[in-house]
PDB file of C-alpha atoms in Angstrom:
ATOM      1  CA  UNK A   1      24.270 -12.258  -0.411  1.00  0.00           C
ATOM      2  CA  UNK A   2      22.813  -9.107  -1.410  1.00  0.00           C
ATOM      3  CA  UNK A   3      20.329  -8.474  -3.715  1.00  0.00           C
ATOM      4  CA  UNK A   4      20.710  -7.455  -7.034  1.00  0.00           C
ATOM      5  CA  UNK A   5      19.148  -3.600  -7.527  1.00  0.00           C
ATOM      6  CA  UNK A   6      16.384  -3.069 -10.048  1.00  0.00           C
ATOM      7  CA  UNK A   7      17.981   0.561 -10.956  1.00  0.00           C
ATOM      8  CA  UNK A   8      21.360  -1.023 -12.282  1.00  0.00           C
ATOM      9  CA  UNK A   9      19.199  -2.723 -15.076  1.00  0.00           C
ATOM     10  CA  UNK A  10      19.140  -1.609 -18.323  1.00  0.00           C
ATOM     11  CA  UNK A  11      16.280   0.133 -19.138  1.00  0.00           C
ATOM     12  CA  UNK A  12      14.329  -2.542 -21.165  1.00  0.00           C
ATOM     13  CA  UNK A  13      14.573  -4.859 -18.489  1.00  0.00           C
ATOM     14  CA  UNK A  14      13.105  -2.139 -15.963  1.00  0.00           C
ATOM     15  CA  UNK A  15      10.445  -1.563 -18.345  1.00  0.00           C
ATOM     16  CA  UNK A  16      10.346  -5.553 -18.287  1.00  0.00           C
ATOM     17  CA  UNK A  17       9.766  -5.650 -14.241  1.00  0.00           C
ATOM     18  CA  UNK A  18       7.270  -2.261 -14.327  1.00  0.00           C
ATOM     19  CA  UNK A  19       5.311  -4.385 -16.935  1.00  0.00           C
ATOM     20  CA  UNK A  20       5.065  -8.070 -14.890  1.00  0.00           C
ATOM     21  CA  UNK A  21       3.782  -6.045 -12.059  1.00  0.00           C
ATOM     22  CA  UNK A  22       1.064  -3.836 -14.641  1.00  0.00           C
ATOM     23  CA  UNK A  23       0.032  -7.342 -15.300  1.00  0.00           C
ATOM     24  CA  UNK A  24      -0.824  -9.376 -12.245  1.00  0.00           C
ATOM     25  CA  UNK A  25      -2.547  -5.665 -11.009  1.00  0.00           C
ATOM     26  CA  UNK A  26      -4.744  -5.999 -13.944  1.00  0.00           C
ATOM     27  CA  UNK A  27      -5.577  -9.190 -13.292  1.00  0.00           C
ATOM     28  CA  UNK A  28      -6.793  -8.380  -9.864  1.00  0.00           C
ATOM     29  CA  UNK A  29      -8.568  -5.332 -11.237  1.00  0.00           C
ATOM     30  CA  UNK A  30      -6.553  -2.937 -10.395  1.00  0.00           C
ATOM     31  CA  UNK A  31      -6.534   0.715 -12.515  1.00  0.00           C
ATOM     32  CA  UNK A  32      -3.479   2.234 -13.587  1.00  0.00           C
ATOM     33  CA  UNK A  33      -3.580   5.729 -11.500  1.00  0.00           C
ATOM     34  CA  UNK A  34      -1.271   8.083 -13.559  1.00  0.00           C
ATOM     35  CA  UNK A  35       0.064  11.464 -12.184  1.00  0.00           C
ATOM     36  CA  UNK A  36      -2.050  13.778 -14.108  1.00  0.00           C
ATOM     37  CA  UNK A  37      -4.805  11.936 -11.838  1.00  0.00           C
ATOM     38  CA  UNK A  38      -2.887  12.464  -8.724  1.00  0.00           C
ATOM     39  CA  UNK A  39      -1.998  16.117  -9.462  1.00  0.00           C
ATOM     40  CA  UNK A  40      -5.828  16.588  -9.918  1.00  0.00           C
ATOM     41  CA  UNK A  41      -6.781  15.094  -6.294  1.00  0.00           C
ATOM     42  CA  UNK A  42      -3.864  16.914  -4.512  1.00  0.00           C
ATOM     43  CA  UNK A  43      -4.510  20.531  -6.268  1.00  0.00           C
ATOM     44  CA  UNK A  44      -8.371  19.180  -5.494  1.00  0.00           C
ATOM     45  CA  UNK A  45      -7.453  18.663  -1.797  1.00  0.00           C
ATOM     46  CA  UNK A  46      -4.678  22.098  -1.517  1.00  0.00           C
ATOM     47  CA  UNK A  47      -2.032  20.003  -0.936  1.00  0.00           C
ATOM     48  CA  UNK A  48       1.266  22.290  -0.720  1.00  0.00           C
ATOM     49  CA  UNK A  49       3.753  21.795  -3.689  1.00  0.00           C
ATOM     50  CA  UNK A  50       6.485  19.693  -3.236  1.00  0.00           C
ATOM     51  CA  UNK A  51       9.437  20.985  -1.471  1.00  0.00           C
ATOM     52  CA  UNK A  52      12.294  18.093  -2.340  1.00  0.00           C
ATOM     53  CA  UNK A  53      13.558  15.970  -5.236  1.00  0.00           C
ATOM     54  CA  UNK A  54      12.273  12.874  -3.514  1.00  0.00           C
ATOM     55  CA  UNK A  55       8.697  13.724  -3.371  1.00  0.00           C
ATOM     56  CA  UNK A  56       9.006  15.213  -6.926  1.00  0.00           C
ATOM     57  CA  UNK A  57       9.945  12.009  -8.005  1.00  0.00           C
ATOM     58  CA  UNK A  58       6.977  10.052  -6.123  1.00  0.00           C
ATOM     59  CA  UNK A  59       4.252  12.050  -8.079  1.00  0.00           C
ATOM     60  CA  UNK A  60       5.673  11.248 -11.559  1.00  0.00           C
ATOM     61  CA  UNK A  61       5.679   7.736 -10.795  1.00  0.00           C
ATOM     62  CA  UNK A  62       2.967   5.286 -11.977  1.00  0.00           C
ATOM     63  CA  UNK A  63       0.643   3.695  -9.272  1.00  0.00           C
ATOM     64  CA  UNK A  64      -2.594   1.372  -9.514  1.00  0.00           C
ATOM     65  CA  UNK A  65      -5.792   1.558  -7.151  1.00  0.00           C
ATOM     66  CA  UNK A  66      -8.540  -1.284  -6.711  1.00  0.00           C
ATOM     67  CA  UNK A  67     -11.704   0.619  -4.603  1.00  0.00           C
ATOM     68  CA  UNK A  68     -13.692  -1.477  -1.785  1.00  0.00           C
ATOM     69  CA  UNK A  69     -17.008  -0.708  -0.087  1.00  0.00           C
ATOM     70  CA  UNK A  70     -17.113   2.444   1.717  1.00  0.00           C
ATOM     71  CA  UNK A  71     -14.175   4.165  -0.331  1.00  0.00           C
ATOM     72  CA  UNK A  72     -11.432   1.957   0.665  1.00  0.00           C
ATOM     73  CA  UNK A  73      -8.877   1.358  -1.887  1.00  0.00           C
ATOM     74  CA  UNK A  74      -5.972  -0.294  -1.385  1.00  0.00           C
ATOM     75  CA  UNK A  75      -2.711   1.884  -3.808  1.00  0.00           C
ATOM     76  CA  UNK A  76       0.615   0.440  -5.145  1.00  0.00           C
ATOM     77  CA  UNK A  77       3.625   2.866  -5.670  1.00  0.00           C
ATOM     78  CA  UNK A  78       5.328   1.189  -8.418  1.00  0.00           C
ATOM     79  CA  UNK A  79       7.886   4.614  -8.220  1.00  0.00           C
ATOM     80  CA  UNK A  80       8.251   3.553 -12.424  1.00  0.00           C
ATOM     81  CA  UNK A  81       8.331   6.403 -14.491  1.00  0.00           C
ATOM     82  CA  UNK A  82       6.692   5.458 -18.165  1.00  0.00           C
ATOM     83  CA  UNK A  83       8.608   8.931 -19.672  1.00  0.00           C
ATOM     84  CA  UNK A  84      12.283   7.493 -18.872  1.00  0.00           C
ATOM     85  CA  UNK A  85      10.533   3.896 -18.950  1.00  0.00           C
ATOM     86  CA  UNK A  86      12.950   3.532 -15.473  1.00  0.00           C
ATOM     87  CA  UNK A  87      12.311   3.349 -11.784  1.00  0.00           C
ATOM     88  CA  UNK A  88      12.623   6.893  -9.932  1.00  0.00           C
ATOM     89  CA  UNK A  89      16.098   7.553  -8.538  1.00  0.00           C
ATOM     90  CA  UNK A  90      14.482   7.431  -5.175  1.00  0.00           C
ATOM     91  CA  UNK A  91      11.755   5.741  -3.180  1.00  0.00           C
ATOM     92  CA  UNK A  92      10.826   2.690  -1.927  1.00  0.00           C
ATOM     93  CA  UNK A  93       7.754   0.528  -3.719  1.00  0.00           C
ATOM     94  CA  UNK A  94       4.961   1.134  -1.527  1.00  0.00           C
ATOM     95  CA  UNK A  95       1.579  -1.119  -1.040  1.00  0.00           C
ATOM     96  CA  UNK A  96      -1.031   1.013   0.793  1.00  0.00           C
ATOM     97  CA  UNK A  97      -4.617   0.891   2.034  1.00  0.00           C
ATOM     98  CA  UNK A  98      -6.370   3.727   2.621  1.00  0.00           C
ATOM     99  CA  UNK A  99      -9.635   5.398   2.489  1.00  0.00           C
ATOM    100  CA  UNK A 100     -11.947   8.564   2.367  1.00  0.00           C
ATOM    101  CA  UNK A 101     -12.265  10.932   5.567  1.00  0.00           C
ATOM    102  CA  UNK A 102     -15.273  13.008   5.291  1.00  0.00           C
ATOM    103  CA  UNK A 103     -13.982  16.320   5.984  1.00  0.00           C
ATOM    104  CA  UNK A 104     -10.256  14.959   6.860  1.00  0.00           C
ATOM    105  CA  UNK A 105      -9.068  14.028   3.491  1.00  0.00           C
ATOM    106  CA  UNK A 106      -7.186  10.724   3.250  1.00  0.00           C
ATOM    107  CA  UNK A 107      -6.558   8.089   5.861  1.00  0.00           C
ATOM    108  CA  UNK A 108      -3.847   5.508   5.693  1.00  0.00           C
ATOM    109  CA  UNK A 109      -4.418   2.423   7.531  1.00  0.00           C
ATOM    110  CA  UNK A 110      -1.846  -0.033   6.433  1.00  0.00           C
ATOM    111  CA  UNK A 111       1.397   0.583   4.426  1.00  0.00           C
ATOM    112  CA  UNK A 112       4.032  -1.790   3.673  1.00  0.00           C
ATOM    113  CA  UNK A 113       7.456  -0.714   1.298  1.00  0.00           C
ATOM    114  CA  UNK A 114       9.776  -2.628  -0.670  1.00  0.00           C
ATOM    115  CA  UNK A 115      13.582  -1.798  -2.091  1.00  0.00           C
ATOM    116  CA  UNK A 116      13.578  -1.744  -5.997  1.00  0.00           C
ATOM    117  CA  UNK A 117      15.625  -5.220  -6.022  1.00  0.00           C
ATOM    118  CA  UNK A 118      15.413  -8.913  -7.655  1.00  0.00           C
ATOM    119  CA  UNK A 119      12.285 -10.550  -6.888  1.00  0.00           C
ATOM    120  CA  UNK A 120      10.386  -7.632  -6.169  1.00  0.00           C
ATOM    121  CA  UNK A 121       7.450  -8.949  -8.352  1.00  0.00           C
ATOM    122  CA  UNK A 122       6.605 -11.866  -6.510  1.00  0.00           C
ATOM    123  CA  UNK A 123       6.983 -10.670  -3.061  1.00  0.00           C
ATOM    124  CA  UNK A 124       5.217  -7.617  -4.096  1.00  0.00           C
ATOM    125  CA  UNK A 125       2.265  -9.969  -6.275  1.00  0.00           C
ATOM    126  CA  UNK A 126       1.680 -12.438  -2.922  1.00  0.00           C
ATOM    127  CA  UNK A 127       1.364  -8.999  -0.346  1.00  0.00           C
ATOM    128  CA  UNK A 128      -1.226  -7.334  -2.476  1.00  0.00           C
ATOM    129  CA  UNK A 129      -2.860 -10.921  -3.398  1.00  0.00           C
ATOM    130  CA  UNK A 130      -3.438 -11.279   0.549  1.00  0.00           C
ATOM    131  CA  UNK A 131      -4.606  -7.640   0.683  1.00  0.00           C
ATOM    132  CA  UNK A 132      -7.019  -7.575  -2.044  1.00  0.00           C
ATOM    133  CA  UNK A 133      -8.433 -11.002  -0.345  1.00  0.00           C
ATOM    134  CA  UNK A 134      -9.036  -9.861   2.990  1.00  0.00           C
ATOM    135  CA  UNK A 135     -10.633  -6.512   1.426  1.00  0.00           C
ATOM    136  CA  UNK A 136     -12.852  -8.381  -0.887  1.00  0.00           C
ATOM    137  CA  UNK A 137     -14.016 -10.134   2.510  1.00  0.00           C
ATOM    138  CA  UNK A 138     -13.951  -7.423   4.680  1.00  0.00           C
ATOM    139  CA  UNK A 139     -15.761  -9.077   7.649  1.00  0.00           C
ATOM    140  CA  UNK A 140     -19.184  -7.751   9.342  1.00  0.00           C
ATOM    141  CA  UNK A 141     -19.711  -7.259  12.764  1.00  0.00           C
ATOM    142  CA  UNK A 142     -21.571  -9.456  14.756  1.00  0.00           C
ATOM    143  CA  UNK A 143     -22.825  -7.121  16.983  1.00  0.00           C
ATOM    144  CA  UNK A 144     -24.357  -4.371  14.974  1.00  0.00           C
ATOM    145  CA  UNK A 145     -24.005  -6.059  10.892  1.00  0.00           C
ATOM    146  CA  UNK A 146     -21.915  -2.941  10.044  1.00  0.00           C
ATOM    147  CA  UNK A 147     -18.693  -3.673   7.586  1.00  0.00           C
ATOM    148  CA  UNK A 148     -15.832  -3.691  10.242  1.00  0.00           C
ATOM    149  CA  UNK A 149     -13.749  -0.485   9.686  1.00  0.00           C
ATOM    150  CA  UNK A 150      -9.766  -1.401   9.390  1.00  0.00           C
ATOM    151  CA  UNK A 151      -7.186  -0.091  11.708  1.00  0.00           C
ATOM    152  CA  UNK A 152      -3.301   0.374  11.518  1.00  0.00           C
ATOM    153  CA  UNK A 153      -1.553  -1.456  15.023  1.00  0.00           C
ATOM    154  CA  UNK A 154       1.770  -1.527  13.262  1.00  0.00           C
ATOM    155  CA  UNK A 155       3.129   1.645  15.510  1.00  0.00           C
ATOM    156  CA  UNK A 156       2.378  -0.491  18.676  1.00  0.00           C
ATOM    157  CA  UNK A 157       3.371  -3.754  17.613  1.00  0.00           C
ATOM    158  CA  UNK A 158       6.354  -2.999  15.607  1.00  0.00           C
ATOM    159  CA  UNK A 159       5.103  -5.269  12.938  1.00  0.00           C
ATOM    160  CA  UNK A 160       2.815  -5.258   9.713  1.00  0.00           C
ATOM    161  CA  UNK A 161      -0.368  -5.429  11.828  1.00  0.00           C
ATOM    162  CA  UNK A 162      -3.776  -4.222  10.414  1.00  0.00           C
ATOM    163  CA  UNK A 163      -7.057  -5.460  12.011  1.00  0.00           C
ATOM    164  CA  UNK A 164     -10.558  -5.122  11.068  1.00  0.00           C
ATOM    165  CA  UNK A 165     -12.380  -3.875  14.484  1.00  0.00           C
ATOM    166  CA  UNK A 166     -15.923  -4.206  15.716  1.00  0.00           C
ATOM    167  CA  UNK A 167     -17.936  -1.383  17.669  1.00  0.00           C
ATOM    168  CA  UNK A 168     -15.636  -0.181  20.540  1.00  0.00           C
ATOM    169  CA  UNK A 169     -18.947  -0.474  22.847  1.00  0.00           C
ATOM    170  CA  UNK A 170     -18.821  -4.233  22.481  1.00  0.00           C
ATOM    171  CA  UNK A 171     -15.977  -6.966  23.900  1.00  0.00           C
ATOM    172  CA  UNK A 172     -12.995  -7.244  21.690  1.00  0.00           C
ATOM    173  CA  UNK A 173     -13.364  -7.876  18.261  1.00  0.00           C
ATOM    174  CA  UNK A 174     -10.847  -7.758  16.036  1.00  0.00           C
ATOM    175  CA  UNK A 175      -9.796  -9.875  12.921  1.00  0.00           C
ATOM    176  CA  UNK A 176      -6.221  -9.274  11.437  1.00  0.00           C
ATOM    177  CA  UNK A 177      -5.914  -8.650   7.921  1.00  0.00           C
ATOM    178  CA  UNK A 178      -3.672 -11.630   7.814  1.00  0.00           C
ATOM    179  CA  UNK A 179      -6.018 -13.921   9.515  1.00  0.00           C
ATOM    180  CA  UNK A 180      -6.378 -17.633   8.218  1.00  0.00           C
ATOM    181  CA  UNK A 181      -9.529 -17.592   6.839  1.00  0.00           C
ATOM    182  CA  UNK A 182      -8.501 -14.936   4.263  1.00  0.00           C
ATOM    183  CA  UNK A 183      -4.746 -16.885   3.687  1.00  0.00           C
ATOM    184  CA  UNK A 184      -6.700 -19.867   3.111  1.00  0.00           C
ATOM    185  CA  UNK A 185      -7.813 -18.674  -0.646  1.00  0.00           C
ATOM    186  CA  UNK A 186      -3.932 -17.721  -1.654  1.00  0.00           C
ATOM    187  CA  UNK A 187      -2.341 -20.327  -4.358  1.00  0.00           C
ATOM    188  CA  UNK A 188       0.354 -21.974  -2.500  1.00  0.00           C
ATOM    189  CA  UNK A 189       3.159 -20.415  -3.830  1.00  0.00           C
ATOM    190  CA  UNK A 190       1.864 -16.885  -3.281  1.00  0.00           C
ATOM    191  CA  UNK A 191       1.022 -17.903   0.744  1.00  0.00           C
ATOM    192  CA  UNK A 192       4.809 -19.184   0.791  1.00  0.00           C
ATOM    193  CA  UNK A 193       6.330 -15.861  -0.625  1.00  0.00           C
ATOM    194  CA  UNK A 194       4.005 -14.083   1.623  1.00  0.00           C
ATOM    195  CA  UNK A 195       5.135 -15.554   4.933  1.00  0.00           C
ATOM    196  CA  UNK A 196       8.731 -14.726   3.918  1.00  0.00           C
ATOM    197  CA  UNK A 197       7.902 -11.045   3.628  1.00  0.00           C
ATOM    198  CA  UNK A 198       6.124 -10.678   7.037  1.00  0.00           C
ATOM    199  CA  UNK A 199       8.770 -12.735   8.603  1.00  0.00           C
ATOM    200  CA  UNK A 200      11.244 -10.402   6.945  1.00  0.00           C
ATOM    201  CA  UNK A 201       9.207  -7.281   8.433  1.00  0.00           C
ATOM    202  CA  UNK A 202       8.970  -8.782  11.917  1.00  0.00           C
ATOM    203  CA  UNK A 203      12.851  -9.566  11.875  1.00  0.00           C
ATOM    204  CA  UNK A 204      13.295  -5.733  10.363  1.00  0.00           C
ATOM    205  CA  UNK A 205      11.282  -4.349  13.207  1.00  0.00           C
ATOM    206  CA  UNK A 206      12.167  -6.221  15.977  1.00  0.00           C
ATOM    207  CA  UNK A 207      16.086  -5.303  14.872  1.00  0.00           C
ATOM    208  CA  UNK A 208      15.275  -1.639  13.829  1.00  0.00           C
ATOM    209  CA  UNK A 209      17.364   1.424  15.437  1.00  0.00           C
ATOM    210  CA  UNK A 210      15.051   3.275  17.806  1.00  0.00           C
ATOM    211  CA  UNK A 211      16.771   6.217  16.688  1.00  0.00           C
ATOM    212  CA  UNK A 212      16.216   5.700  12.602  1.00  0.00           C
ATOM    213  CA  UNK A 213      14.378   7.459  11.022  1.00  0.00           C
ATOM    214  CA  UNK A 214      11.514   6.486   8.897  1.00  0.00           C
ATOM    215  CA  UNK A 215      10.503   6.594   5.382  1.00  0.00           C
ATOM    216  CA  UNK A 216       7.475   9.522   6.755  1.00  0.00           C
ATOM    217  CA  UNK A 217      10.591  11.213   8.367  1.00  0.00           C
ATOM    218  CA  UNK A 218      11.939  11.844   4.876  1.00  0.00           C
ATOM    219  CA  UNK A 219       9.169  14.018   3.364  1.00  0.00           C
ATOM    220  CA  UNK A 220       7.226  16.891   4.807  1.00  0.00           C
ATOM    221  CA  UNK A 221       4.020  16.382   5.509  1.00  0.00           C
ATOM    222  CA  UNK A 222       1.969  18.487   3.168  1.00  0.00           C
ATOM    223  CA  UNK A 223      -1.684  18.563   5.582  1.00  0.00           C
ATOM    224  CA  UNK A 224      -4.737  19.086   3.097  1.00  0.00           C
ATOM    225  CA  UNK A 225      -6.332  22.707   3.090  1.00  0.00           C
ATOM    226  CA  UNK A 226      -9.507  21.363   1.556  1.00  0.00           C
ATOM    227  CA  UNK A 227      -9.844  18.068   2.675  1.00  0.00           C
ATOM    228  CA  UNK A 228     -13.161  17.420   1.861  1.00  0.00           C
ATOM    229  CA  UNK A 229     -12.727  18.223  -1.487  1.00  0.00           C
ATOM    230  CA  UNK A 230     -11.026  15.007  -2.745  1.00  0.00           C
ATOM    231  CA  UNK A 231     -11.494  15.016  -6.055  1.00  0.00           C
ATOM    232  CA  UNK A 232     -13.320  10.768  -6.549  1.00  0.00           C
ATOM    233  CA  UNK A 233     -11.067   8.991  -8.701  1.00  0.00           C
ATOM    234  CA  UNK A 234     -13.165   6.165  -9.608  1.00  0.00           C
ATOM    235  CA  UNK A 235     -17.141   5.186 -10.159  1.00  0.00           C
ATOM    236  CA  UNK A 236     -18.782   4.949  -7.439  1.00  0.00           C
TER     237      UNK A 236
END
């Protein structure tokens, strides 16, 4: 049976969704990133205007960031915009880690999107629950002591698949960001919701159309003219 879609709500009981997700954020810490901030770090970074209704839509949306060590942050797209009090036309709810590039701009190392339907909340609450875990922990090498950097393996393994990875001059050593030792510290009904969604994004993958195209497919890809000049967006 399908899902029921968050857009054919009435409008207080968006606003009601948009607000149980504000909440659990804030409880993890996370800041409310508004689009006059986001207009400031892309005019900061010459970022191209947008060229399409979709990405239009994406920047006037309301998204939270929680920082890590070394300028990671990990970013939801809530796609909720607080002038209509409704969810953007278009999109997908996206859950993001990325981080700071001297001289390169941003780097996206995981990514993970959701359709606006029922139970959104909770699948959305137990991904970024696991996420802000493993982050918290980011692991240390044991060969040099150095935080582990994270890397995206999602294009090769057609799967959510993020790893924290030790010197390349060393034997293998990689920790997913999924591993036990960071599921371990979920509540028990988050770690149940979770492994529904990343057995729902293993069957999705392993059943996907070679030939689809992809939610980066849809938008032009507007490359940075000043890419070191990211404007920071929190205190360091």
């Amino acid at each position: 049976m399908s899902k029921k879609s968050l857009l054919s709500l009435h409008s207080k009981a968006q606003l009601g969704n948009f607000n149980a997700m504000a909440c659990f954020l804030s409880e993890l810490h996370f800041e409310e990133f508004p689009p006059e901030r986001r207009q400031l770090e892309h005019r900061a970074m010459g970022l191209a205007s947008t060229e399409n209704y979709r990405q239009e839509e994406a920047e006037n949306g309301v998204s939270f960031r929680k920082y890590f060590r070394e300028d990671y942050f990990i970013e939801v797209h809530t796609t909720f915009n607080k002038s209509s009090e409704k969810f953007n036309e278009t999109g997908y709810v996206g859950v993001l880690i990325k981080y700071s590039v001297q001289g390169k701009g941003l780097s996206k190392v995981f990514q993970c999107y959701f359709e606006r339907v029922e139970g959104l909340t909770d699948r959305m609450h137990a991904l970024v629950y696991a996420l802000n875990i493993a982050m918290m922990n980011r692991p240390y090498s044991k060969y040099d002591g150095t935080l582990m950097p994270l890397k995206d393996f999602s294009t090769k393994t057609k799967k959510l698949d993020s790893r924290f990875k030790g010197p390349d001059d060393f034997d293998l050593e990689e920790i997913s960001i999924f591993d036990e030792k960071f599921l371990q510290k979920m509540p028990t009904h988050l770690f149940n919701v979770l492994e529904e969604v990343l057995q729902q994004r293993e069957y999705y993958y392993s059943h996907k159309d070679p030939n689809s195209r992809s939610i980066e497919d849809t938008k032009r890809v507007r490359e940075p003219q000043k890419p070191g000049a990211v404007v920071p967006s929190h205190n360091p």
